[in-house]
PDB file of C-alpha atoms in Angstrom:
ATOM      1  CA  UNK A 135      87.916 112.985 138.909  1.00 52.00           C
ATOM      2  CA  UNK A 136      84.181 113.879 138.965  1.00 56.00           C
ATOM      3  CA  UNK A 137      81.703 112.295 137.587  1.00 55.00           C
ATOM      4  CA  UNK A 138      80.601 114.752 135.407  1.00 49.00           C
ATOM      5  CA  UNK A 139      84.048 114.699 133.676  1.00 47.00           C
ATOM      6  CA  UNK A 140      84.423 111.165 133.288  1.00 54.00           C
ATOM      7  CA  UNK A 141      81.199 111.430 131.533  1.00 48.00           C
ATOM      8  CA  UNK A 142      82.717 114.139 129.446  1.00 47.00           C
ATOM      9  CA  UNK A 143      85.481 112.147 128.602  1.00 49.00           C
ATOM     10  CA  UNK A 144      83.603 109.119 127.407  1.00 46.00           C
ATOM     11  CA  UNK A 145      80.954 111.311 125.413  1.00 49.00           C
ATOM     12  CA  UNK A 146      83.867 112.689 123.936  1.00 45.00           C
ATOM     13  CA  UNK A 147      85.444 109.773 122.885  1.00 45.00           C
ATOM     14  CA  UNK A 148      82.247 108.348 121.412  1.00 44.00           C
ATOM     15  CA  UNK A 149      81.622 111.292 119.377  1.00 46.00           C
ATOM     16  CA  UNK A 150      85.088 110.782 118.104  1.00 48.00           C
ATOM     17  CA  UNK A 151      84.496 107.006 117.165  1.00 42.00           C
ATOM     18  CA  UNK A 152      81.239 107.731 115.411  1.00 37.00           C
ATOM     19  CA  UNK A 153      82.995 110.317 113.430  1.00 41.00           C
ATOM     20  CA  UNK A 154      85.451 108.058 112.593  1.00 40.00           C
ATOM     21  CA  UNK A 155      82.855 105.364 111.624  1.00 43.00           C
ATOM     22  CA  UNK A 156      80.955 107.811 109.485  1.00 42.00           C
ATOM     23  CA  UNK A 157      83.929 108.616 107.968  1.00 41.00           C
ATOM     24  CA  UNK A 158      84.812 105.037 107.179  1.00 45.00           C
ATOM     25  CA  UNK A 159      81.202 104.368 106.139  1.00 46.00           C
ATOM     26  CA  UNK A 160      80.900 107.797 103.685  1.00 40.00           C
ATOM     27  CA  UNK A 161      84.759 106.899 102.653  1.00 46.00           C
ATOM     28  CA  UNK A 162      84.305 102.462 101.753  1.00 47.00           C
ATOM     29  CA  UNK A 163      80.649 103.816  99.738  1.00 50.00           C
ATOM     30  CA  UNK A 164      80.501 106.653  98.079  1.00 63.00           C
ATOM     31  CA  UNK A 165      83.241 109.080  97.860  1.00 69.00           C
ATOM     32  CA  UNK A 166      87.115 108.901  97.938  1.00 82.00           C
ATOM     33  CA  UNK A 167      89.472 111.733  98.218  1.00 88.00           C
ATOM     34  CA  UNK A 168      92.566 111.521  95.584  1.00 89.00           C
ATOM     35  CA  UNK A 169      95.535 114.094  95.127  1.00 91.00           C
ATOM     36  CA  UNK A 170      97.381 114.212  91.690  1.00 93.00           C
ATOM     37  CA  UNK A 171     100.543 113.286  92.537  1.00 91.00           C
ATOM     38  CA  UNK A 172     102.584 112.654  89.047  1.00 93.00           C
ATOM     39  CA  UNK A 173     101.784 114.905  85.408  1.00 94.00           C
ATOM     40  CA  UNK A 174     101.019 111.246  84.035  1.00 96.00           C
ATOM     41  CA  UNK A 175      97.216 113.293  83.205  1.00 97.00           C
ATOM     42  CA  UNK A 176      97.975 116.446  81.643  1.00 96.00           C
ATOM     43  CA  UNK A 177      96.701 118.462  81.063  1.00 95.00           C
ATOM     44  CA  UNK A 178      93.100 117.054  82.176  1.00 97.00           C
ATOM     45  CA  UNK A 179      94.842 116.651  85.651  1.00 97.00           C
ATOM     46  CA  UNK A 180      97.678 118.635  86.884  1.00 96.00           C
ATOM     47  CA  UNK A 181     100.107 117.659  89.897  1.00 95.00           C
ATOM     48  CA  UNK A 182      98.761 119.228  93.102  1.00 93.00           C
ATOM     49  CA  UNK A 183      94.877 118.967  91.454  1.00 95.00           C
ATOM     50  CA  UNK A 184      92.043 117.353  94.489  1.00 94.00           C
ATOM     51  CA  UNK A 185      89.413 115.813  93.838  1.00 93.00           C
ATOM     52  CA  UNK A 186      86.796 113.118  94.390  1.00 90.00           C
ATOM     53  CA  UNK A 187      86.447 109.723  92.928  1.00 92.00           C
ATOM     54  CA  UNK A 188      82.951 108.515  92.575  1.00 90.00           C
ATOM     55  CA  UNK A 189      82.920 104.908  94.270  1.00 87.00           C
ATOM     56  CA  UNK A 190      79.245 104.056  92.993  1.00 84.00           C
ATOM     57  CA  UNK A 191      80.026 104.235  89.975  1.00 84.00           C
ATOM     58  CA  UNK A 192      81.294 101.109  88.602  1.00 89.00           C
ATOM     59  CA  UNK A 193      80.212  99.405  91.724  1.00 81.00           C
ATOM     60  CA  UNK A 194      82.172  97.802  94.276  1.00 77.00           C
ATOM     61  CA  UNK A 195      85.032  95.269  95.150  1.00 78.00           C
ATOM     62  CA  UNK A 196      87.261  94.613  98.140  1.00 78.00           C
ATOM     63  CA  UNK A 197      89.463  97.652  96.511  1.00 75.00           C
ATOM     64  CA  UNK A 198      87.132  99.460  97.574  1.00 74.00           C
ATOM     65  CA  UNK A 199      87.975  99.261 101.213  1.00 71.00           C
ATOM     66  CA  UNK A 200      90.865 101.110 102.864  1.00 68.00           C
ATOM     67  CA  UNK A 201      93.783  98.441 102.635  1.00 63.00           C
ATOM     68  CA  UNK A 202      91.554  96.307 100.362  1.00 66.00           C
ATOM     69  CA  UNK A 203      89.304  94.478 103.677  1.00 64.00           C
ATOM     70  CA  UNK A 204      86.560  94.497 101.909  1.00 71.00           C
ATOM     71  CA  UNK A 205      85.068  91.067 102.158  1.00 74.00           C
ATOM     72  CA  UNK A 206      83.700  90.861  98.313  1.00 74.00           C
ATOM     73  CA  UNK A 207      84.933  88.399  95.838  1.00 70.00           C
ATOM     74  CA  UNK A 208      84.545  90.170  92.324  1.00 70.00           C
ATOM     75  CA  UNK A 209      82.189  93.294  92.265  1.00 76.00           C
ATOM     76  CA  UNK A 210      78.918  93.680  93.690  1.00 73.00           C
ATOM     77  CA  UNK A 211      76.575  96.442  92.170  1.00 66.00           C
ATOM     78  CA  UNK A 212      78.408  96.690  89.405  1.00 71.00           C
ATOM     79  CA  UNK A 213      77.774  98.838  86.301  1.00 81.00           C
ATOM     80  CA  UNK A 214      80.586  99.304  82.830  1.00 89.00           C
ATOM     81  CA  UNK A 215      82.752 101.710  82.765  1.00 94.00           C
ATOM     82  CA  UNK A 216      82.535 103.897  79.607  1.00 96.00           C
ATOM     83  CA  UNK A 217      85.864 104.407  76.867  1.00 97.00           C
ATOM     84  CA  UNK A 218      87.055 107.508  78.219  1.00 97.00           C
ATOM     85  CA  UNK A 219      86.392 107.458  82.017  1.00 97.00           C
ATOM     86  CA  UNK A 220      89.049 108.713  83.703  1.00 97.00           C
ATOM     87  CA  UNK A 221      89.434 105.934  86.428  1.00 96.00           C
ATOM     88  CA  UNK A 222      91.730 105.409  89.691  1.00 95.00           C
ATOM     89  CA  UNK A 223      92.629 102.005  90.413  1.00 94.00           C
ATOM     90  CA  UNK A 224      94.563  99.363  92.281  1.00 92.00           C
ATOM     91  CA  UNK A 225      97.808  98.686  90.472  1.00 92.00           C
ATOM     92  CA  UNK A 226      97.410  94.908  90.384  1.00 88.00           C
ATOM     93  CA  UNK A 227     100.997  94.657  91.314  1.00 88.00           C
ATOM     94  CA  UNK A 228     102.460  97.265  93.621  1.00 86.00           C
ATOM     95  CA  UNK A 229      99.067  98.468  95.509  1.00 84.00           C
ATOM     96  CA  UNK A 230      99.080 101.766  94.634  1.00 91.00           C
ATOM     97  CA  UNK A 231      96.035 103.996  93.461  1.00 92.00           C
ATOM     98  CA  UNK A 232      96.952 105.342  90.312  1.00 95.00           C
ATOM     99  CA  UNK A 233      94.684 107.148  87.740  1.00 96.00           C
ATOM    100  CA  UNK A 234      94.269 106.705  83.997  1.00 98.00           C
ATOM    101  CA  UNK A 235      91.703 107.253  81.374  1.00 98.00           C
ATOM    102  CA  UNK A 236      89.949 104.108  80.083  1.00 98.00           C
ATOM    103  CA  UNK A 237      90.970 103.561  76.340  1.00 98.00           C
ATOM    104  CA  UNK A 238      90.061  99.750  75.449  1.00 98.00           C
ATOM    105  CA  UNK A 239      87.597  97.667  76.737  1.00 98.00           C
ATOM    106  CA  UNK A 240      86.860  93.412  76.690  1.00 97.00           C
ATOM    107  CA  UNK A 241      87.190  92.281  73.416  1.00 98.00           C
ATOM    108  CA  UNK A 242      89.086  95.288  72.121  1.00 98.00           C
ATOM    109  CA  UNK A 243      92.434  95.170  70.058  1.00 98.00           C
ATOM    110  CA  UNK A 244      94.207  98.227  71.027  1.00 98.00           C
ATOM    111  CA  UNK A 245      97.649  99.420  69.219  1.00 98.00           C
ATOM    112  CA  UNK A 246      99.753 102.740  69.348  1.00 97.00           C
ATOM    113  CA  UNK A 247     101.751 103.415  65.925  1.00 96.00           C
ATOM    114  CA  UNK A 248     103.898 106.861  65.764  1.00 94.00           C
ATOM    115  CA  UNK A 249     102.252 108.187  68.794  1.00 95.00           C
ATOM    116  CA  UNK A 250      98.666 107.162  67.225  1.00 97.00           C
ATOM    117  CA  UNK A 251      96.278 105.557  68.747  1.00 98.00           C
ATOM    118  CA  UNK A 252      94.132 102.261  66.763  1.00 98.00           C
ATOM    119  CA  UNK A 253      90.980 100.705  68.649  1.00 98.00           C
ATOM    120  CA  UNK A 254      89.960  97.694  66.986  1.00 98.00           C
ATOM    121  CA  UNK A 255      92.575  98.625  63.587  1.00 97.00           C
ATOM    122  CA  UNK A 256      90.646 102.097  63.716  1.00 98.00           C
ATOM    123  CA  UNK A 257      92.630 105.290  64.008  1.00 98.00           C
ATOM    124  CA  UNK A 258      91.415 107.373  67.128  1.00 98.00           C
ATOM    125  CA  UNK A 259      91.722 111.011  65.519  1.00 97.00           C
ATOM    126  CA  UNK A 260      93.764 113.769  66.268  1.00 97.00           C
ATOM    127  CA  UNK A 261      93.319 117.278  65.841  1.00 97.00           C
ATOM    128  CA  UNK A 262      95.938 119.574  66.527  1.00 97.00           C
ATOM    129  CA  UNK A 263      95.335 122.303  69.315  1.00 97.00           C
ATOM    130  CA  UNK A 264      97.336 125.057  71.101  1.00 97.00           C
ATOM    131  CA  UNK A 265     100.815 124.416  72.856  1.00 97.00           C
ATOM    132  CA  UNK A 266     100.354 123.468  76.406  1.00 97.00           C
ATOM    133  CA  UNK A 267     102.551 125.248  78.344  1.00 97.00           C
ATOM    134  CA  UNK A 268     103.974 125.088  82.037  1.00 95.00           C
ATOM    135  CA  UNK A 269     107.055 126.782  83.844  1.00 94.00           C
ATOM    136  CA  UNK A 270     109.531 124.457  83.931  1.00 95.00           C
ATOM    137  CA  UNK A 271     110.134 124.302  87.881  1.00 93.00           C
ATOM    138  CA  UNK A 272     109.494 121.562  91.025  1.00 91.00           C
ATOM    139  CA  UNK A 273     106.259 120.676  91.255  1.00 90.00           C
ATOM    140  CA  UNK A 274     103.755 118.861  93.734  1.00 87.00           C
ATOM    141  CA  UNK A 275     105.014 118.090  97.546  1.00 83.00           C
ATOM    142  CA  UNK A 276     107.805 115.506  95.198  1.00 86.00           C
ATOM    143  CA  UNK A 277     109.558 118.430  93.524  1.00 88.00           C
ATOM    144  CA  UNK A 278     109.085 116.622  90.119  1.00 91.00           C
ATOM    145  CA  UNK A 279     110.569 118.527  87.186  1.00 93.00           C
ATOM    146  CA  UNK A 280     108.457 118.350  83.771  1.00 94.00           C
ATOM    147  CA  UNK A 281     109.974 117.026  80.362  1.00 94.00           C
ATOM    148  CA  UNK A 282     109.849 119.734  77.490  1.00 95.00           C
ATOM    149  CA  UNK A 283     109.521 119.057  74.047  1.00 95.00           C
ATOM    150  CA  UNK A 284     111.898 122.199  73.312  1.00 94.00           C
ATOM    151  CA  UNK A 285     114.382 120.838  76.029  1.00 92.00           C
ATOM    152  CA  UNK A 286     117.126 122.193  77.095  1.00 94.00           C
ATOM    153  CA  UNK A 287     114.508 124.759  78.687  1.00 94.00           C
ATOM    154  CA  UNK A 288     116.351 126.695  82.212  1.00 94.00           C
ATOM    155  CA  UNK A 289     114.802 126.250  85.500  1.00 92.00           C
ATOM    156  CA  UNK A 290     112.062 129.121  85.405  1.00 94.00           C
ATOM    157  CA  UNK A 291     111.383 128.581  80.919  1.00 96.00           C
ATOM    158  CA  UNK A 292     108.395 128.305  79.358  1.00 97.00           C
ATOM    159  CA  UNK A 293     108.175 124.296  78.784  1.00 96.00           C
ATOM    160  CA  UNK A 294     106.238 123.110  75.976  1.00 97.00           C
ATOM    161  CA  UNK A 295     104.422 120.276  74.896  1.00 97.00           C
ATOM    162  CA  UNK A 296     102.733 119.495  71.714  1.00 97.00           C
ATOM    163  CA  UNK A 297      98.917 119.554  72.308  1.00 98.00           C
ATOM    164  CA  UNK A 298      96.467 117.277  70.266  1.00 98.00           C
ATOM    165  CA  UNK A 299      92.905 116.706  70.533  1.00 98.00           C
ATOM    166  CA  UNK A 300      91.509 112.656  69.878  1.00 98.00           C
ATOM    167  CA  UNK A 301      88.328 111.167  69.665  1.00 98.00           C
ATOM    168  CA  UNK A 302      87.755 107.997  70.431  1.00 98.00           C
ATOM    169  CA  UNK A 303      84.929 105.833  68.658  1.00 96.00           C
ATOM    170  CA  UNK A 304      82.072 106.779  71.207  1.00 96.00           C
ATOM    171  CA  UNK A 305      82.461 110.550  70.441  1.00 96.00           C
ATOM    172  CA  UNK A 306      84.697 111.353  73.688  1.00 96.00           C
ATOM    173  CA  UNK A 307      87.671 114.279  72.687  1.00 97.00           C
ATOM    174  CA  UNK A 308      89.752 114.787  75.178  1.00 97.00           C
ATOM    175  CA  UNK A 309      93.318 116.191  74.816  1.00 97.00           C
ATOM    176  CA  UNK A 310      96.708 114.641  75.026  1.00 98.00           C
ATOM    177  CA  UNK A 311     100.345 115.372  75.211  1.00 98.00           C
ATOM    178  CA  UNK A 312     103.460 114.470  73.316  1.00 97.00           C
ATOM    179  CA  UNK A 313     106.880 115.110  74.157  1.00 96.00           C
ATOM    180  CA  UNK A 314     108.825 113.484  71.765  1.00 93.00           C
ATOM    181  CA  UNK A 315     108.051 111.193  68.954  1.00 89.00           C
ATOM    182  CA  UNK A 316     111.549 108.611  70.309  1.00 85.00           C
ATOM    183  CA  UNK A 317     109.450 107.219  73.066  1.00 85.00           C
ATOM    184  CA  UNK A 318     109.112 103.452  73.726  1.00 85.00           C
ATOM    185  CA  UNK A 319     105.995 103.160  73.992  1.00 92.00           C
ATOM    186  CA  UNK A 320     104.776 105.464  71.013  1.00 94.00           C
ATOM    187  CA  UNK A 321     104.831 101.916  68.930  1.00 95.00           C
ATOM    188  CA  UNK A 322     103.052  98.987  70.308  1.00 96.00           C
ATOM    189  CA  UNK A 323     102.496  95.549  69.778  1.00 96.00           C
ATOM    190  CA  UNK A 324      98.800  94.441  69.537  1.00 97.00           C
ATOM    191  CA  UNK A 325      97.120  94.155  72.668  1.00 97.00           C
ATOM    192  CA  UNK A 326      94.271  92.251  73.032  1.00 98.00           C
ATOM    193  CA  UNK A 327      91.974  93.261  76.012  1.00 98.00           C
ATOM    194  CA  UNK A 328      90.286  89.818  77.432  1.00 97.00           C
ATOM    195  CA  UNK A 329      87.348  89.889  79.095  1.00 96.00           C
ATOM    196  CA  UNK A 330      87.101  91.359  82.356  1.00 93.00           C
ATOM    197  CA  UNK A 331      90.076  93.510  81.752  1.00 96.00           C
ATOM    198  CA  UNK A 332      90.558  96.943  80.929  1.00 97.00           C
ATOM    199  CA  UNK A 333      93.786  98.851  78.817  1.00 98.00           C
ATOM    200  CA  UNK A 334      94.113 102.329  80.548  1.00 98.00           C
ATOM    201  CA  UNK A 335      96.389 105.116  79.048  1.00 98.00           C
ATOM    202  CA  UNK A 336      97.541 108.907  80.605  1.00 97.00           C
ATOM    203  CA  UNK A 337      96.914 111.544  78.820  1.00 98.00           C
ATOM    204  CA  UNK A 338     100.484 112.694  78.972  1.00 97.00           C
ATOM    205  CA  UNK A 339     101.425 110.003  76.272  1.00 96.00           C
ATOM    206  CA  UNK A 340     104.988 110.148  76.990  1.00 96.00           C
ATOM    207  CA  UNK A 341     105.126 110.691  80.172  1.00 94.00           C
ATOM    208  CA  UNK A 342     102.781 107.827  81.389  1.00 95.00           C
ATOM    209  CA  UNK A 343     103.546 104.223  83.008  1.00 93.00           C
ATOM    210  CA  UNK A 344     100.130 102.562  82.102  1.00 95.00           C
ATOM    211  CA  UNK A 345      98.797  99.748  80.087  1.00 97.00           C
ATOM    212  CA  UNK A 346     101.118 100.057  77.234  1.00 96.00           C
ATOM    213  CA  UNK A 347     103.933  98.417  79.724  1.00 94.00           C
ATOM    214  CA  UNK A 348     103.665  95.294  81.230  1.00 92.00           C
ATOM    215  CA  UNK A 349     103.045  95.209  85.164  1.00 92.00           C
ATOM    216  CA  UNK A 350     107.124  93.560  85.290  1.00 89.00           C
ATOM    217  CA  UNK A 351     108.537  96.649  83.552  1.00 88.00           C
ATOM    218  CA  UNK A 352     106.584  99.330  86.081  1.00 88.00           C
ATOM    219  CA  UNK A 353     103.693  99.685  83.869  1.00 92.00           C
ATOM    220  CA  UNK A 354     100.192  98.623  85.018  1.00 94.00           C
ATOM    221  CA  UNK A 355      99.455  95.674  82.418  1.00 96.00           C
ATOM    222  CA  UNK A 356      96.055  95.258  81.426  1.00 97.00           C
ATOM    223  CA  UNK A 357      93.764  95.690  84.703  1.00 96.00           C
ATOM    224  CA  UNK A 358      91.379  92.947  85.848  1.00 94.00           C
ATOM    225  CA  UNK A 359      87.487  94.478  86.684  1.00 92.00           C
ATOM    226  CA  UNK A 360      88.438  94.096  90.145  1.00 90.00           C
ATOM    227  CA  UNK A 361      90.755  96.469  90.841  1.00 92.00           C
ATOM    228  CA  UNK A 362      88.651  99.599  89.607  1.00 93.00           C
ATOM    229  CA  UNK A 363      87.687 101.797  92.524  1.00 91.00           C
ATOM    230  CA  UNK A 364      85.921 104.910  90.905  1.00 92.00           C
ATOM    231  CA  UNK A 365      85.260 107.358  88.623  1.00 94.00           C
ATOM    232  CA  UNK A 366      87.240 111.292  88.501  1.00 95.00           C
ATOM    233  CA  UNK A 367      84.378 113.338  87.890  1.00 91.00           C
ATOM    234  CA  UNK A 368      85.403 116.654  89.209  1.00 92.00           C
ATOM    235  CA  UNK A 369      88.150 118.890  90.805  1.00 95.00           C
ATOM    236  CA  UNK A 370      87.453 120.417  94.010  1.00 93.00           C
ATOM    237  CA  UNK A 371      90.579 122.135  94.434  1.00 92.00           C
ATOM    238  CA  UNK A 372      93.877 122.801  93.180  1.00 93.00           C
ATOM    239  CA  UNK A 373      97.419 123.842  94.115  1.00 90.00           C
ATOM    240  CA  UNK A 374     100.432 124.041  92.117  1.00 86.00           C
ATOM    241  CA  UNK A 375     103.142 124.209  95.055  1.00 80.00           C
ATOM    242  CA  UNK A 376     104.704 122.128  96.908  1.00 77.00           C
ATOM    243  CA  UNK A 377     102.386 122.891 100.230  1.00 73.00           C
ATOM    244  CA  UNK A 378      98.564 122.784 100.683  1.00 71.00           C
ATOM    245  CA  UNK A 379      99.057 126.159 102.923  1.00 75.00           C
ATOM    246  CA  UNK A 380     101.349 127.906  99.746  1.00 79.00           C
ATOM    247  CA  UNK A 381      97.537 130.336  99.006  1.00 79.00           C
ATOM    248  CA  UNK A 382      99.651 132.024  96.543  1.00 85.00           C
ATOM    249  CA  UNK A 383     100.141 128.530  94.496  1.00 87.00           C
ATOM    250  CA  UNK A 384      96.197 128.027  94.855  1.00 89.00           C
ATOM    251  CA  UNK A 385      94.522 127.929  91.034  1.00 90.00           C
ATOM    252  CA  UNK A 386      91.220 129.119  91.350  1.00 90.00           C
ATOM    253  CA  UNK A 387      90.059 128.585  87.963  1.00 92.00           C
ATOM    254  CA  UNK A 388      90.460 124.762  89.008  1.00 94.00           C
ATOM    255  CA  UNK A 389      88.145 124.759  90.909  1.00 94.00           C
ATOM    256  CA  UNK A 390      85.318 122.732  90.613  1.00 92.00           C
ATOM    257  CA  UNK A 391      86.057 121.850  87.420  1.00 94.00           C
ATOM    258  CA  UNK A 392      84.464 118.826  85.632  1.00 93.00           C
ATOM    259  CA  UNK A 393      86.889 116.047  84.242  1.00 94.00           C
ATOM    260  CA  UNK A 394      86.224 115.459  80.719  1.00 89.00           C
TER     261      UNK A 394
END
């Protein structure tokens, strides 16, 4: 081999370590790519829905590292989240990055009564709004099938869900879901949120594992500071089929779309 190709070779392979360090670097600081994987959000996310997670906002942790290597005991540049972020974190059991909107924060009492939630023995409001509505049908690259609150609905129906919009005590509306009013966890105990902790919700009320169920019955428990990774603060692109090459599936009017 020539000297001019080995050189090739080895300028090659650098540039494709620095990329690779850049993209460590730009991944670890600032920005993390997260699909939608599960309807636990809707309808503020939808399955197949990409976006970014803003890592500088709430600071940073050894969560924030790829395979949590990150060298950081607590968080380091750290500002509070706000009620109503919509945050991904570490489950604090399993390892997973889920995503859930902030509801109760240190020193809250949080409760949900009839499908209701109370912050601090304080009904958060709701409003009712349209029907959300969604072809009943596989969805996302796991061919998960959505739960209808006019079940039995036929592969290919119209599947509805009941559509309300709350505020919670800092002004944020945002809309939620319900599917039924027999869920578990539509009544609550009181939960107490202790400091350093955070009690996240989806927006899909019944259709969420989050802080309403303890960590040892799949939920996520009540999630230390630690394990929050970043703020959802817009989609960059969405698909509702099963494949990222399905164009026809694409929903433009996703994109680039703020999360509220």
């Amino acid at each position: 081999m020539s000297s001019k190709a080995s050189d090739g070779i080895v300028e090659t392979f650098k540039t494709i370590v620095y990329a690779l360090l850049i993209a460590g670097v730009f991944r670890t600081l600032f920005f993390q790519p997260f699909w939608i994987p599960s309807g636990s959000m809707k309808d503020t996310l939808l399955i197949g829905d990409f976006l970014f997670v803003n890592k500088m906002a709430y600071g940073y942790s050894r969560y924030s590292c790829p395979f949590a290597i990150c060298p950081i005991s607590g968080r380091i540049l750290g500002s509070e989240p706000e009620r109503g972020d919509v945050v991904v974190f570490r489950h604090p059991a399993n390892g997973r990055d889920f995503i859930k909107r902030l509801i109760g924060l240190p020193g809250d009492t949080i409760q949900v009564l009839d499908g209701v939630l109370y912050i601090n023995g304080t009904v958060a409001p709701q409003v009712p709004a349209t029907t959300f509505e969604e072809i009943k049908e596989p969805q996302g690259s796991e061919g998960l099938v959505p739960r209808c609150s006019n079940d039995p609905v036929g592969k290919g129906g119209i599947c509805e869900k009941q559509r309300f919009t709350e505020t919670l005590p800092n002004g944020v509306s945002h809309d939620v879901l319900n599917i039924t009013d027999n869920w578990g966890a539509d009544n609550t105990p009181i939960f107490s949120v202790p400091a350093g902790h955070y009690f996240f919700m989806g927006d899909n009320r019944d259709n969420s594992q989050d802080s309403r169920i303890a960590v040892q019955s799949g939920g996520v428990g009540l999630v230390p500071a630690e394990y929050l990774i970043g703020r959802a603060e817009r989609i960059m692109f969405s698909s509702a089929g099963r494949s990222l090459f399905a164009f026809w599936t694409w929903r433009g009017d996703r994109f680039f779309k703020a999360i509220e």
